[in-house]
Structures are given as C-alpha cells and as structure tokens.
Amino acid sequence: MLRAKTAVLVSGGGTNLQALLDAQNSGIIKSAEITLVISNNAGAYALTRAEKAGVKSMCISKKELKTQEAFEDAIINALEENGIDLIVLAGFMSILSERFTSRYDHRILNIHPSLIPSFCGQGYYGLKVHEAALKKGVKVTGATVHFVNEIPDGGEIIAQKAVYVEDGDTPETLQKRVMEQAEWIILPQSVEKIAEQIIK
Ligand code: GAR
C-alpha cells in the first residue's frame, strides 16, 4: 500500500477537513490520501470544500435513513466500496455505535476541542465544549486527537495540544484560538502518524 486511503466524516464548516487537504498539498501528510468525504448534513460547507479540492463527496442522512443501523450500514457500504483504510471524524456530530466502531478498531480518529478528560463525552460538542470551559473558569484548554471506540471521546489518546484561555474570551473567540493553535496542527500530524503505521 503506497498511501492509506482516507475518508473524512464531517457535519459542518469543515475547517479541519480544510487543514487536512492543505497538509496533503504541503507534504505534511504524505502517507494518507483523502479520497472520500462523507457528510451527515446536506448543507455542510465541508461538502463544498471537498468539491473544490476535487475529492469525491457524498451526503448520508440519518434523518432520511431513519435508524442508526441503516445510517451506519450506508456509511460502511461507502467506505467498503471506496476501499478506505483510515477514517477521520473531523467535526462529525453524530455518535457511532459499537457495531460500527469495533469494525474499524484503531482505524478511526476523532478531533475533540478540549484536553480530554475535561469537557468531553455525550453532549460536549462544538461551541458547547468552549462554553463549559469558560463556565468552569479553566485557564488552559486545548484539543485532543484520539482513536474512536464505543465510549464517546473515550478511546486511546494520540495527541494533545494546550491553548491558553484569555480574559474576555467568548465561546467563539476561544473556539477560533483552539482551532488555529491546536486542532489544525495536531489533526494533520496525527493522520500522518497513524497512516504511516498503517502502510508499513
Ligand atoms: C471543531 O472544533 C471540532 O473539534 C469539533 O467541532 C468543530 C468542527 O469544526 N468537534 C467536536 O466537538 C466533536 N465532539 P469544523 O467543521 O470547522 O472542522
């Protein structure tokens, strides 16, 4: 295997997807090739980013498929049809069941916008994570890349990077700093690290 065929699962803006595409172009990612983008939301700007980069993309909607099982089966079919080796959850706002995660043991990475085990697990996603960090009054937060297992945000940690909270931060300003100073750096680095291990 020359490069690990990688699928990126998204739901929204897709800035982490963009960081991965940019890292591929700049050579930071050389052991993985992003060949598929799957969104669970048809309106996600991440789909436009994939299209602009010439990467195959599709929407798989849980609403339309009705059950978790049918939703996951449709994702599995897309992954198998495209010969995917590595799956990256980059702002994917849907929890995957054990039936799905156990099938891809140590093959699914997730980026979470806090230093796990703080502010993580069910209900902690997107801006809610930063709202909780500000409410608690922590002075340092950050981001974590981890393997995905059946426990939300509970899989083995691959990388973490700390970011300072500043006086006057809002959830939005903190989110932006955590993305710029941590997420967009450690996600591409982690994808390269794990893809390199897979192709060996
Ligand atoms: C990112 O901050 C990501 O860490 C977070 O959602 C945002 C998605 O932004 N993910 C989670 O909270 C997952 N629990 P993006 O669509 O611009 O990459």
PDB file of C-alpha atoms and ligand atoms in Angstrom:
ATOM      1  CA  MET A   1       0.000   0.000   0.000  1.00  0.00           C
ATOM      2  CA  LEU A   2       1.512   3.317  -1.100  1.00  0.00           C
ATOM      3  CA  ARG A   3      -0.811   5.610   0.819  1.00  0.00           C
ATOM      4  CA  ALA A   4      -3.645   4.897   3.251  1.00  0.00           C
ATOM      5  CA  LYS A   5      -6.960   5.675   1.593  1.00  0.00           C
ATOM      6  CA  THR A   6      -8.656   8.051   3.990  1.00  0.00           C
ATOM      7  CA  ALA A   7     -12.286   9.061   4.439  1.00  0.00           C
ATOM      8  CA  VAL A   8     -13.148  12.235   6.346  1.00  0.00           C
ATOM      9  CA  LEU A   9     -16.561  12.384   8.039  1.00  0.00           C
ATOM     10  CA  VAL A  10     -17.944  15.885   8.572  1.00  0.00           C
ATOM     11  CA  SER A  11     -21.097  17.763   9.579  1.00  0.00           C
ATOM     12  CA  GLY A  12     -20.429  21.473   9.304  1.00  0.00           C
ATOM     13  CA  GLY A  13     -17.944  24.125   8.259  1.00  0.00           C
ATOM     14  CA  GLY A  14     -15.130  21.709   7.586  1.00  0.00           C
ATOM     15  CA  THR A  15     -12.150  23.806   8.695  1.00  0.00           C
ATOM     16  CA  ASN A  16     -10.466  20.657   9.986  1.00  0.00           C
ATOM     17  CA  LEU A  17     -11.110  18.968   6.632  1.00  0.00           C
ATOM     18  CA  GLN A  18      -9.501  22.017   5.012  1.00  0.00           C
ATOM     19  CA  ALA A  19      -6.472  21.686   7.308  1.00  0.00           C
ATOM     20  CA  LEU A  20      -6.127  18.060   6.175  1.00  0.00           C
ATOM     21  CA  LEU A  21      -6.425  18.962   2.483  1.00  0.00           C
ATOM     22  CA  ASP A  22      -3.848  21.768   2.932  1.00  0.00           C
ATOM     23  CA  ALA A  23      -1.495  19.423   4.814  1.00  0.00           C
ATOM     24  CA  GLN A  24      -1.757  16.958   1.959  1.00  0.00           C
ATOM     25  CA  ASN A  25      -0.803  19.702  -0.522  1.00  0.00           C
ATOM     26  CA  SER A  26       2.083  20.982   1.600  1.00  0.00           C
ATOM     27  CA  GLY A  27       3.506  17.499   2.186  1.00  0.00           C
ATOM     28  CA  ILE A  28       2.832  17.309   5.950  1.00  0.00           C
ATOM     29  CA  ILE A  29       0.551  14.403   5.075  1.00  0.00           C
ATOM     30  CA  LYS A  30       2.305  12.016   2.731  1.00  0.00           C
ATOM     31  CA  SER A  31       1.225   8.582   3.952  1.00  0.00           C
ATOM     32  CA  ALA A  32      -2.514   9.205   3.558  1.00  0.00           C
ATOM     33  CA  GLU A  33      -4.654  10.197   0.615  1.00  0.00           C
ATOM     34  CA  ILE A  34      -8.062  11.772   1.257  1.00  0.00           C
ATOM     35  CA  THR A  35     -10.258  10.007  -1.242  1.00  0.00           C
ATOM     36  CA  LEU A  36     -13.731  10.396   0.251  1.00  0.00           C
ATOM     37  CA  VAL A  37     -15.696  12.949   2.282  1.00  0.00           C
ATOM     38  CA  ILE A  38     -18.984  11.914   3.885  1.00  0.00           C
ATOM     39  CA  SER A  39     -21.331  14.428   5.492  1.00  0.00           C
ATOM     40  CA  ASN A  40     -24.439  13.602   7.518  1.00  0.00           C
ATOM     41  CA  ASN A  41     -25.755  17.053   6.646  1.00  0.00           C
ATOM     42  CA  ALA A  42     -26.503  18.089   3.057  1.00  0.00           C
ATOM     43  CA  GLY A  43     -25.963  21.776   3.861  1.00  0.00           C
ATOM     44  CA  ALA A  44     -22.450  21.349   5.266  1.00  0.00           C
ATOM     45  CA  TYR A  45     -19.911  23.785   3.805  1.00  0.00           C
ATOM     46  CA  ALA A  46     -17.392  20.946   4.182  1.00  0.00           C
ATOM     47  CA  LEU A  47     -19.017  19.361   1.089  1.00  0.00           C
ATOM     48  CA  THR A  48     -18.165  22.490  -0.936  1.00  0.00           C
ATOM     49  CA  ARG A  49     -14.571  22.314   0.324  1.00  0.00           C
ATOM     50  CA  ALA A  50     -14.338  18.679  -0.842  1.00  0.00           C
ATOM     51  CA  GLU A  51     -15.771  19.579  -4.229  1.00  0.00           C
ATOM     52  CA  LYS A  52     -13.314  22.484  -4.636  1.00  0.00           C
ATOM     53  CA  ALA A  53     -10.444  20.125  -3.831  1.00  0.00           C
ATOM     54  CA  GLY A  54     -11.720  17.564  -6.335  1.00  0.00           C
ATOM     55  CA  VAL A  55     -12.387  14.944  -3.645  1.00  0.00           C
ATOM     56  CA  LYS A  56     -15.352  12.591  -4.014  1.00  0.00           C
ATOM     57  CA  SER A  57     -18.066  13.539  -1.547  1.00  0.00           C
ATOM     58  CA  MET A  58     -21.496  12.368  -0.524  1.00  0.00           C
ATOM     59  CA  CYS A  59     -24.233  13.042   1.989  1.00  0.00           C
ATOM     60  CA  ILE A  60     -25.595  10.203   4.103  1.00  0.00           C
ATOM     61  CA  SER A  61     -28.521  11.432   6.160  1.00  0.00           C
ATOM     62  CA  LYS A  62     -29.678   9.706   9.335  1.00  0.00           C
ATOM     63  CA  LYS A  63     -32.955  11.599   9.074  1.00  0.00           C
ATOM     64  CA  GLU A  64     -33.647  10.028   5.688  1.00  0.00           C
ATOM     65  CA  LEU A  65     -32.421   6.558   6.623  1.00  0.00           C
ATOM     66  CA  LYS A  66     -34.399   6.707   9.896  1.00  0.00           C
ATOM     67  CA  THR A  67     -32.449   4.190  12.040  1.00  0.00           C
ATOM     68  CA  GLN A  68     -28.907   4.232  13.440  1.00  0.00           C
ATOM     69  CA  GLU A  69     -28.333   0.801  11.873  1.00  0.00           C
ATOM     70  CA  ALA A  70     -29.374   1.883   8.363  1.00  0.00           C
ATOM     71  CA  PHE A  71     -27.307   5.079   8.727  1.00  0.00           C
ATOM     72  CA  GLU A  72     -24.190   3.154   9.761  1.00  0.00           C
ATOM     73  CA  ASP A  73     -24.738   0.485   7.080  1.00  0.00           C
ATOM     74  CA  ALA A  74     -24.822   3.189   4.414  1.00  0.00           C
ATOM     75  CA  ILE A  75     -21.548   4.628   5.730  1.00  0.00           C
ATOM     76  CA  ILE A  76     -19.962   1.160   5.881  1.00  0.00           C
ATOM     77  CA  ASN A  77     -21.034   0.485   2.269  1.00  0.00           C
ATOM     78  CA  ALA A  78     -19.476   3.744   1.090  1.00  0.00           C
ATOM     79  CA  LEU A  79     -16.247   3.013   2.984  1.00  0.00           C
ATOM     80  CA  GLU A  80     -16.014  -0.530   1.598  1.00  0.00           C
ATOM     81  CA  GLU A  81     -16.860   0.477  -1.966  1.00  0.00           C
ATOM     82  CA  ASN A  82     -14.067   3.035  -1.839  1.00  0.00           C
ATOM     83  CA  GLY A  83     -11.503   0.727  -0.226  1.00  0.00           C
ATOM     84  CA  ILE A  84     -10.997   3.014   2.781  1.00  0.00           C
ATOM     85  CA  ASP A  85      -8.159   2.192   5.218  1.00  0.00           C
ATOM     86  CA  LEU A  86      -8.465   5.100   7.660  1.00  0.00           C
ATOM     87  CA  ILE A  87     -11.455   7.139   8.875  1.00  0.00           C
ATOM     88  CA  VAL A  88     -11.161  10.653  10.321  1.00  0.00           C
ATOM     89  CA  LEU A  89     -14.034  12.276  12.214  1.00  0.00           C
ATOM     90  CA  ALA A  90     -13.471  15.998  11.665  1.00  0.00           C
ATOM     91  CA  GLY A  91     -16.371  17.841  13.246  1.00  0.00           C
ATOM     92  CA  PHE A  92     -18.678  14.844  12.732  1.00  0.00           C
ATOM     93  CA  MET A  93     -21.573  15.478  15.103  1.00  0.00           C
ATOM     94  CA  SER A  94     -23.164  12.031  15.184  1.00  0.00           C
ATOM     95  CA  ILE A  95     -22.245   9.284  17.659  1.00  0.00           C
ATOM     96  CA  LEU A  96     -21.324   5.924  16.123  1.00  0.00           C
ATOM     97  CA  SER A  97     -22.359   2.676  17.829  1.00  0.00           C
ATOM     98  CA  GLU A  98     -20.077  -0.123  18.992  1.00  0.00           C
ATOM     99  CA  ARG A  99     -21.233  -2.158  15.999  1.00  0.00           C
ATOM    100  CA  PHE A 100     -19.541   0.445  13.795  1.00  0.00           C
ATOM    101  CA  THR A 101     -16.504   1.344  15.915  1.00  0.00           C
ATOM    102  CA  SER A 102     -15.483  -2.274  16.631  1.00  0.00           C
ATOM    103  CA  ARG A 103     -15.391  -2.955  12.900  1.00  0.00           C
ATOM    104  CA  TYR A 104     -12.682  -0.318  12.475  1.00  0.00           C
ATOM    105  CA  ASP A 105     -10.627  -0.869  15.619  1.00  0.00           C
ATOM    106  CA  HIS A 106      -7.722   1.660  15.721  1.00  0.00           C
ATOM    107  CA  ARG A 107      -8.741   2.870  12.264  1.00  0.00           C
ATOM    108  CA  ILE A 108     -10.977   5.799  13.328  1.00  0.00           C
ATOM    109  CA  LEU A 109      -9.534   9.111  14.582  1.00  0.00           C
ATOM    110  CA  ASN A 110     -11.501  11.975  16.109  1.00  0.00           C
ATOM    111  CA  ILE A 111     -10.576  15.557  16.908  1.00  0.00           C
ATOM    112  CA  HIS A 112     -12.133  16.940  20.098  1.00  0.00           C
ATOM    113  CA  PRO A 113     -11.834  20.614  21.111  1.00  0.00           C
ATOM    114  CA  SER A 114     -10.680  20.179  24.726  1.00  0.00           C
ATOM    115  CA  LEU A 115      -7.985  18.419  26.714  1.00  0.00           C
ATOM    116  CA  ILE A 116      -9.661  15.045  27.360  1.00  0.00           C
ATOM    117  CA  PRO A 117     -10.762  14.000  30.012  1.00  0.00           C
ATOM    118  CA  SER A 118     -12.068  17.540  30.553  1.00  0.00           C
ATOM    119  CA  PHE A 119     -15.256  18.701  28.815  1.00  0.00           C
ATOM    120  CA  CYS A 120     -15.878  15.570  26.761  1.00  0.00           C
ATOM    121  CA  GLY A 121     -18.387  12.752  26.286  1.00  0.00           C
ATOM    122  CA  GLN A 122     -22.036  12.880  25.362  1.00  0.00           C
ATOM    123  CA  GLY A 123     -23.401  16.423  24.970  1.00  0.00           C
ATOM    124  CA  TYR A 124     -19.966  18.050  24.637  1.00  0.00           C
ATOM    125  CA  TYR A 125     -19.515  19.089  21.039  1.00  0.00           C
ATOM    126  CA  GLY A 126     -18.683  22.239  19.083  1.00  0.00           C
ATOM    127  CA  LEU A 127     -19.244  25.501  20.942  1.00  0.00           C
ATOM    128  CA  LYS A 128     -20.759  23.703  23.962  1.00  0.00           C
ATOM    129  CA  VAL A 129     -17.268  22.471  24.861  1.00  0.00           C
ATOM    130  CA  HIS A 130     -15.895  26.021  24.986  1.00  0.00           C
ATOM    131  CA  GLU A 131     -18.962  27.305  26.859  1.00  0.00           C
ATOM    132  CA  ALA A 132     -18.311  24.659  29.526  1.00  0.00           C
ATOM    133  CA  ALA A 133     -14.598  25.500  29.727  1.00  0.00           C
ATOM    134  CA  LEU A 134     -15.368  29.215  30.204  1.00  0.00           C
ATOM    135  CA  LYS A 135     -18.079  28.442  32.784  1.00  0.00           C
ATOM    136  CA  LYS A 136     -15.617  26.362  34.799  1.00  0.00           C
ATOM    137  CA  GLY A 137     -13.049  29.123  34.543  1.00  0.00           C
ATOM    138  CA  VAL A 138     -10.142  26.977  33.352  1.00  0.00           C
ATOM    139  CA  LYS A 139      -7.106  28.983  32.272  1.00  0.00           C
ATOM    140  CA  VAL A 140      -5.794  26.358  29.859  1.00  0.00           C
ATOM    141  CA  THR A 141      -7.756  24.271  27.390  1.00  0.00           C
ATOM    142  CA  GLY A 142      -6.791  22.739  24.048  1.00  0.00           C
ATOM    143  CA  ALA A 143      -7.556  19.912  21.671  1.00  0.00           C
ATOM    144  CA  THR A 144      -7.186  16.132  21.594  1.00  0.00           C
ATOM    145  CA  VAL A 145      -6.904  13.613  18.781  1.00  0.00           C
ATOM    146  CA  HIS A 146      -7.888  10.112  19.857  1.00  0.00           C
ATOM    147  CA  PHE A 147      -8.918   6.753  18.480  1.00  0.00           C
ATOM    148  CA  VAL A 148     -12.655   6.192  18.457  1.00  0.00           C
ATOM    149  CA  ASN A 149     -14.186   3.308  20.385  1.00  0.00           C
ATOM    150  CA  GLU A 150     -17.657   2.651  21.796  1.00  0.00           C
ATOM    151  CA  ILE A 151     -17.258   5.266  24.550  1.00  0.00           C
ATOM    152  CA  PRO A 152     -17.838   8.853  23.317  1.00  0.00           C
ATOM    153  CA  ASP A 153     -14.413  10.578  23.442  1.00  0.00           C
ATOM    154  CA  GLY A 154     -13.133   7.550  25.393  1.00  0.00           C
ATOM    155  CA  GLY A 155     -10.600   5.987  23.010  1.00  0.00           C
ATOM    156  CA  GLU A 156      -6.807   5.984  23.311  1.00  0.00           C
ATOM    157  CA  ILE A 157      -5.249   9.450  23.061  1.00  0.00           C
ATOM    158  CA  ILE A 158      -2.926  10.085  20.108  1.00  0.00           C
ATOM    159  CA  ALA A 159      -2.052  13.782  20.526  1.00  0.00           C
ATOM    160  CA  GLN A 160      -2.961  16.805  22.647  1.00  0.00           C
ATOM    161  CA  LYS A 161      -2.038  20.475  22.488  1.00  0.00           C
ATOM    162  CA  ALA A 162      -2.727  23.106  25.143  1.00  0.00           C
ATOM    163  CA  VAL A 163      -4.089  26.585  24.426  1.00  0.00           C
ATOM    164  CA  TYR A 164      -4.415  29.485  26.907  1.00  0.00           C
ATOM    165  CA  VAL A 165      -7.807  30.948  27.736  1.00  0.00           C
ATOM    166  CA  GLU A 166      -7.630  34.756  27.655  1.00  0.00           C
ATOM    167  CA  ASP A 167      -9.516  37.376  29.653  1.00  0.00           C
ATOM    168  CA  GLY A 168     -12.694  38.375  27.863  1.00  0.00           C
ATOM    169  CA  ASP A 169     -12.882  35.198  25.781  1.00  0.00           C
ATOM    170  CA  THR A 170     -16.270  34.212  24.415  1.00  0.00           C
ATOM    171  CA  PRO A 171     -17.026  30.642  23.288  1.00  0.00           C
ATOM    172  CA  GLU A 172     -16.466  31.882  19.719  1.00  0.00           C
ATOM    173  CA  THR A 173     -13.068  33.525  20.309  1.00  0.00           C
ATOM    174  CA  LEU A 174     -11.897  30.534  22.321  1.00  0.00           C
ATOM    175  CA  GLN A 175     -13.084  28.101  19.642  1.00  0.00           C
ATOM    176  CA  LYS A 176     -11.173  30.044  16.990  1.00  0.00           C
ATOM    177  CA  ARG A 177      -7.937  30.072  19.039  1.00  0.00           C
ATOM    178  CA  VAL A 178      -8.212  26.337  19.840  1.00  0.00           C
ATOM    179  CA  MET A 179      -8.708  25.583  16.155  1.00  0.00           C
ATOM    180  CA  GLU A 180      -5.824  27.783  14.976  1.00  0.00           C
ATOM    181  CA  GLN A 181      -3.323  26.894  17.696  1.00  0.00           C
ATOM    182  CA  ALA A 182      -4.196  23.239  18.225  1.00  0.00           C
ATOM    183  CA  GLU A 183      -6.751  21.429  16.058  1.00  0.00           C
ATOM    184  CA  TRP A 184      -5.449  22.379  12.613  1.00  0.00           C
ATOM    185  CA  ILE A 185      -1.942  21.366  13.707  1.00  0.00           C
ATOM    186  CA  ILE A 186      -2.392  18.116  15.638  1.00  0.00           C
ATOM    187  CA  LEU A 187      -5.067  16.603  13.397  1.00  0.00           C
ATOM    188  CA  PRO A 188      -2.897  16.529  10.229  1.00  0.00           C
ATOM    189  CA  GLN A 189       0.147  15.406  12.270  1.00  0.00           C
ATOM    190  CA  SER A 190      -1.862  12.554  13.815  1.00  0.00           C
ATOM    191  CA  VAL A 191      -3.303  11.454  10.473  1.00  0.00           C
ATOM    192  CA  GLU A 192       0.232  11.280   9.065  1.00  0.00           C
ATOM    193  CA  LYS A 193       1.482   9.331  12.094  1.00  0.00           C
ATOM    194  CA  ILE A 194      -1.292   6.711  12.010  1.00  0.00           C
ATOM    195  CA  ALA A 195      -1.348   6.445   8.197  1.00  0.00           C
ATOM    196  CA  GLU A 196       2.394   5.817   8.223  1.00  0.00           C
ATOM    197  CA  GLN A 197       1.861   2.934  10.666  1.00  0.00           C
ATOM    198  CA  ILE A 198      -0.960   1.502   8.546  1.00  0.00           C
ATOM    199  CA  ILE A 199       1.020   1.429   5.297  1.00  0.00           C
ATOM    200  CA  LYS A 200       4.050  -0.207   6.914  1.00  0.00           C
TER     201      LYS A 200
HETATM  202  C1  GAR B   1     -14.203  21.511  15.732  1.00  0.00           C
HETATM  203  O1  GAR B   1     -13.898  22.418  16.748  1.00  0.00           O
HETATM  204  C2  GAR B   1     -14.117  20.094  16.249  1.00  0.00           C
HETATM  205  O2  GAR B   1     -13.064  19.884  17.153  1.00  0.00           O
HETATM  206  C3  GAR B   1     -15.443  19.960  16.938  1.00  0.00           C
HETATM  207  O3  GAR B   1     -16.353  20.632  16.106  1.00  0.00           O
HETATM  208  C4  GAR B   1     -15.678  21.629  15.342  1.00  0.00           C
HETATM  209  C5  GAR B   1     -15.904  21.372  13.874  1.00  0.00           C
HETATM  210  O4  GAR B   1     -15.396  22.409  13.091  1.00  0.00           O
HETATM  211  N1  GAR B   1     -15.797  18.580  17.135  1.00  0.00           N
HETATM  212  C6  GAR B   1     -16.487  18.147  18.172  1.00  0.00           C
HETATM  213  O5  GAR B   1     -16.932  18.859  19.033  1.00  0.00           O
HETATM  214  C7  GAR B   1     -16.706  16.640  18.209  1.00  0.00           C
HETATM  215  N2  GAR B   1     -17.160  16.211  19.503  1.00  0.00           N
HETATM  216  P1  GAR B   1     -15.063  22.214  11.548  1.00  0.00           P
HETATM  217  O6  GAR B   1     -16.313  21.640  10.874  1.00  0.00           O
HETATM  218  O7  GAR B   1     -14.765  23.604  11.075  1.00  0.00           O
HETATM  219  O8  GAR B   1     -13.887  21.292  11.432  1.00  0.00           O
END
